[in-house]
Coordinates of C-alpha atoms in Angstrom, one line a residue:
M25 CA -9.7 -8.3 6.5
G26 CA -10.4 -8.0 10.2
A27 CA -12.6 -5.0 9.7
L28 CA -14.7 -7.0 7.2
S29 CA -14.8 -10.0 9.6
D30 CA -16.2 -7.7 12.3
V31 CA -19.0 -6.6 10.0
V32 CA -19.9 -10.1 8.7
N33 CA -19.6 -12.0 12.0
M34 CA -20.5 -9.4 14.6
G35 CA -22.2 -6.6 12.8
H36 CA -19.6 -4.1 14.1
W37 CA -18.7 -1.4 11.7
G38 CA -16.2 0.5 13.8
R39 CA -12.9 -0.8 12.3
L40 CA -14.3 -0.6 8.8
R41 CA -15.3 3.0 9.2
M42 CA -11.8 3.7 10.7
W43 CA -10.2 2.2 7.6
L44 CA -12.5 4.1 5.2
L45 CA -11.6 7.3 7.1
A46 CA -7.9 6.5 6.5
V47 CA -8.7 6.0 2.8
A48 CA -10.5 9.4 2.7
V49 CA -7.5 11.2 4.4
A50 CA -5.1 9.4 2.0
V51 CA -7.1 10.4 -1.0
V52 CA -7.3 14.0 0.0
G53 CA -3.6 14.2 0.9
A54 CA -2.3 12.3 -2.2
S55 CA -4.5 14.4 -4.5
V56 CA -3.2 17.7 -2.9
L57 CA 0.4 16.5 -3.4
S58 CA -0.3 15.6 -7.0
Y59 CA -2.3 18.7 -7.8
A60 CA 0.5 20.9 -6.3
G61 CA 3.1 19.1 -8.4
W62 CA 5.0 17.8 -5.5
V63 CA 4.6 14.1 -6.6
D64 CA 3.7 12.4 -9.8
L65 CA 1.3 9.6 -8.8
S66 CA 1.1 8.4 -12.4
K67 CA 4.6 6.9 -11.9
S68 CA 3.2 4.5 -9.3
V69 CA 3.1 0.8 -10.3
T70 CA -0.6 0.8 -9.6
Q71 CA -1.3 3.6 -12.0
R72 CA 0.4 2.2 -15.1
P73 CA -1.7 2.4 -18.2
V74 CA -1.7 -1.4 -18.7
L75 CA -4.4 -3.1 -16.5
P76 CA -3.5 -6.8 -16.0
W77 CA -6.9 -7.8 -14.9
L78 CA -6.4 -11.6 -14.7
S79 CA -3.2 -11.2 -12.6
L80 CA -5.1 -8.9 -10.2
I81 CA -8.0 -11.3 -9.8
V82 CA -5.9 -14.5 -9.4
G83 CA -3.3 -12.8 -7.2
G84 CA -6.0 -11.1 -5.1
L85 CA -7.8 -14.4 -4.5
A86 CA -4.6 -16.3 -3.7
F87 CA -3.5 -13.6 -1.3
G88 CA -6.8 -13.3 0.4
V89 CA -7.2 -17.0 0.9
G90 CA -3.6 -17.3 2.1
M91 CA -3.7 -14.5 4.5
T92 CA -7.0 -15.7 5.9
L93 CA -5.5 -19.2 6.6
A94 CA -2.5 -17.5 8.1
G95 CA -4.7 -15.6 10.6
G96 CA -4.2 -12.1 9.2
C97 CA -2.5 -9.9 6.6
A98 CA 1.2 -9.1 6.5
N99 CA 0.7 -6.0 8.6
K100 CA -1.1 -7.9 11.4
N101 CA 1.6 -10.6 11.4
L102 CA 4.3 -7.9 11.6
I103 CA 2.6 -6.5 14.7
R104 CA 2.3 -9.9 16.2
A105 CA 5.9 -10.7 15.5
G106 CA 7.0 -7.6 17.3
G107 CA 5.0 -8.9 20.2
G108 CA 6.9 -12.1 20.2
S109 CA 4.7 -14.4 18.1
V110 CA 6.9 -17.2 16.6
R111 CA 3.9 -18.3 14.5
S112 CA 3.8 -14.9 12.9
M113 CA 7.5 -15.0 12.2
V114 CA 7.0 -18.3 10.4
V115 CA 4.1 -16.8 8.4
L116 CA 6.2 -13.7 7.5
T117 CA 9.1 -15.9 6.3
F118 CA 7.0 -17.9 4.0
A119 CA 5.1 -14.8 2.8
A120 CA 8.5 -13.2 2.0
I121 CA 9.6 -16.2 0.0
A122 CA 6.3 -16.4 -1.9
A123 CA 6.4 -12.7 -2.6
Y124 CA 10.0 -12.9 -3.9
M125 CA 9.1 -15.9 -6.1
T126 CA 6.2 -13.9 -7.5
L127 CA 8.4 -10.8 -8.2
K128 CA 11.5 -12.5 -9.6
G129 CA 11.2 -16.3 -9.3
L130 CA 9.2 -19.2 -10.7
F131 CA 5.9 -17.7 -9.8
G132 CA 6.9 -14.5 -11.5
Q133 CA 7.6 -16.4 -14.7
W134 CA 4.2 -18.1 -14.5
R135 CA 2.6 -14.7 -13.9
A136 CA 4.3 -13.1 -16.8
T137 CA 3.6 -16.0 -19.2
L138 CA 0.1 -17.1 -18.2
L139 CA -1.6 -14.2 -16.6
D140 CA -0.1 -10.8 -17.6
P141 CA -0.9 -11.2 -21.3
F142 CA -4.6 -10.9 -20.4
N143 CA -4.7 -7.1 -19.9
I144 CA -6.4 -3.9 -21.0
N145 CA -4.0 -1.5 -22.6
L146 CA -5.4 1.9 -21.7
G147 CA -2.4 3.6 -23.3
E148 CA -3.7 2.5 -26.7
R149 CA -6.9 4.3 -25.8
G150 CA -5.1 7.5 -25.1
W151 CA -5.0 7.1 -21.3
S152 CA -1.8 8.1 -19.5
D153 CA -2.6 6.2 -16.4
Q154 CA -5.3 4.4 -14.5
G155 CA -6.2 7.3 -12.1
L156 CA -9.8 8.3 -11.5
G157 CA -8.8 11.9 -12.5
T158 CA -7.6 10.7 -15.9
A159 CA -10.8 8.6 -16.3
L160 CA -13.0 11.5 -15.5
A161 CA -11.0 13.8 -17.8
K162 CA -11.4 11.3 -20.7
V163 CA -15.1 10.7 -20.1
A164 CA -16.1 14.3 -19.3
G165 CA -13.6 16.0 -21.6
V166 CA -12.1 18.2 -18.8
D167 CA -8.5 19.0 -17.9
A168 CA -6.6 16.2 -16.2
K169 CA -5.9 18.3 -13.1
L170 CA -9.5 19.3 -12.8
G171 CA -10.6 15.7 -13.2
L172 CA -8.3 14.7 -10.4
A173 CA -9.7 17.4 -8.1
I174 CA -13.3 16.5 -8.9
A175 CA -12.7 12.8 -8.4
A176 CA -10.9 13.4 -5.1
V177 CA -13.7 15.6 -3.8
V178 CA -16.5 13.2 -4.8
V179 CA -14.8 10.1 -3.4
T180 CA -13.8 11.9 -0.2
I181 CA -17.3 13.3 0.5
A182 CA -18.9 10.0 -0.1
L183 CA -16.5 8.2 2.2
L184 CA -16.8 10.8 5.0
A185 CA -20.6 10.9 4.7
F186 CA -20.7 7.1 5.3
V187 CA -18.0 7.1 8.0
F188 CA -19.5 9.9 10.2
K189 CA -23.2 9.1 9.8
D190 CA -22.8 6.6 12.7
A191 CA -23.0 8.4 16.1
R192 CA -21.1 5.7 17.9
F193 CA -18.1 6.1 15.6
R194 CA -18.2 9.9 15.9
A195 CA -18.1 9.5 19.7
N196 CA -15.1 7.1 19.5
G197 CA -12.2 9.5 19.5
L198 CA -9.6 6.7 19.4
Q199 CA -10.9 5.2 16.2
V200 CA -11.3 8.6 14.6
M201 CA -7.7 9.6 15.5
A202 CA -6.4 6.2 14.3
G203 CA -8.1 6.6 10.9
V204 CA -6.7 10.1 10.5
V205 CA -3.2 9.1 11.5
L206 CA -3.1 6.0 9.2
G207 CA -4.3 8.1 6.3
A208 CA -1.7 10.8 7.1
L209 CA 1.0 8.1 7.1
V210 CA 0.1 7.0 3.6
V211 CA 0.3 10.6 2.5
A212 CA 3.7 11.0 4.1
G213 CA 4.8 7.8 2.3
W214 CA 4.0 9.4 -1.1
Y215 CA 5.8 12.6 -0.1
V216 CA 8.9 10.8 1.1
S217 CA 9.3 8.4 -1.8
G218 CA 8.0 10.7 -4.5
H219 CA 9.4 14.1 -3.5
L220 CA 12.2 13.8 -0.9
G221 CA 13.5 10.5 -2.6
Y222 CA 13.3 11.9 -6.1
G223 CA 16.4 13.4 -7.7
E224 CA 19.3 13.1 -10.1
N225 CA 21.5 10.1 -10.1
P226 CA 25.1 11.5 -10.1
E227 CA 26.4 8.5 -12.1
T228 CA 23.8 8.6 -14.9
L229 CA 22.5 12.2 -14.6
E230 CA 19.0 10.7 -14.8
T231 CA 16.2 11.6 -12.4
V232 CA 15.2 8.5 -10.4
Y233 CA 13.3 7.5 -7.3
F234 CA 16.1 6.6 -4.8
A235 CA 13.9 5.6 -1.9
T236 CA 12.3 2.5 -3.3
N237 CA 13.3 -1.0 -4.6
T238 CA 11.0 -0.6 -7.6
R239 CA 12.5 2.8 -8.5
T240 CA 9.0 4.2 -8.7
I241 CA 6.9 6.2 -6.3
E242 CA 5.4 4.1 -3.4
S243 CA 3.6 4.4 -0.1
L244 CA 2.8 2.0 2.6
S245 CA 2.7 -1.7 1.6
F246 CA 4.1 -4.8 3.2
I247 CA 4.2 -7.8 0.9
A248 CA 6.8 -6.7 -1.6
P249 CA 8.8 -5.0 1.1
L250 CA 8.9 -8.4 3.0
A251 CA 10.5 -9.9 -0.1
F252 CA 13.0 -7.1 -0.4
S253 CA 13.8 -7.3 3.4
L254 CA 14.5 -11.0 3.0
E255 CA 16.7 -10.3 0.0
L256 CA 18.7 -7.7 1.9
L257 CA 19.3 -10.2 4.8
M258 CA 20.4 -12.9 2.5
L259 CA 22.6 -10.7 0.3
W260 CA 23.8 -8.4 3.1
T261 CA 27.3 -7.9 1.6
D262 CA 25.9 -6.8 -1.8
A263 CA 26.7 -3.1 -1.9
S264 CA 23.9 -2.5 -4.4
L265 CA 21.3 -3.3 -1.8
H266 CA 20.3 -1.0 1.0
V267 CA 17.4 -0.1 3.3
T268 CA 14.6 1.4 1.3
F269 CA 11.3 3.0 2.2
G270 CA 9.5 -0.3 2.1
I271 CA 12.1 -2.1 4.2
A272 CA 12.2 0.7 6.7
S273 CA 8.4 0.4 7.0
V274 CA 8.6 -3.3 7.8
I275 CA 11.3 -2.6 10.4
G276 CA 9.3 0.3 11.8
V277 CA 6.1 -1.7 12.3
V278 CA 8.0 -4.6 14.1
A279 CA 10.0 -2.1 16.2
G280 CA 6.9 -0.1 17.2
S281 CA 5.0 -3.3 18.1
A282 CA 8.0 -4.6 20.1
A283 CA 8.3 -1.3 22.0
H284 CA 4.6 -1.3 22.9
A285 CA 4.7 -5.0 23.9
L286 CA 7.7 -4.5 26.1
T287 CA 6.5 -1.4 27.8
S288 CA 3.0 -2.8 28.4
G289 CA 4.3 -6.1 29.6
S290 CA 2.4 -8.1 26.9
F291 CA 5.5 -9.4 25.1
R292 CA 5.3 -13.2 24.9
W293 CA 7.4 -15.8 23.0

């Protein structure tokens, strides 16, 4: 959101190019993991063959407006909270409550009843998931793995061509490094939750994703993890709850921000 604001209000493309570089790195890395068989990206919530288009539109608009009024997205407020911002702590608390209500509470019932029925069931059309590789495979009649490789190469080349055509961005080593690191963190998230955190449940003998609250493969996100973090704090004595990948990501961002603020002398209540 801040990157788009820079472009619209000041004509600065640096942060947007940095984020697009992160996307390119994430696309390459995730595609390599999937192609090598180390993770199954089709198990992700975002790749399910049912596309709830109305939920995505309404939810996206509500989230965008809300985060704009709150002065930034969840990640930005986590960073500010680590630096001592009480305002961001309040924002995060209400964001966590709203997220939990959307997942399991009143908002969730409204979503499931009023919005989710408006969907496109790609499974009925023979699609196994929503991935670009699957789409290309269906349209061009190629193998799914080849479709994934082609889609990843095309998207990555297009993104990198746009990102690095600007000489000022190429000369900004900090932004280039930040984009690469952010993208690599997303790839690492897929690997941790989808490979290291995937195994057999000794109680049921079923293979499950142990590292996530959703019991599916995930990478970096912050809204649902905020809700699950709040749930863990409120139900701390519930032995079935534990620190998952998403919760650890929330803790890590706050801790990293606090460490930087304390060492740089910028921590302020």
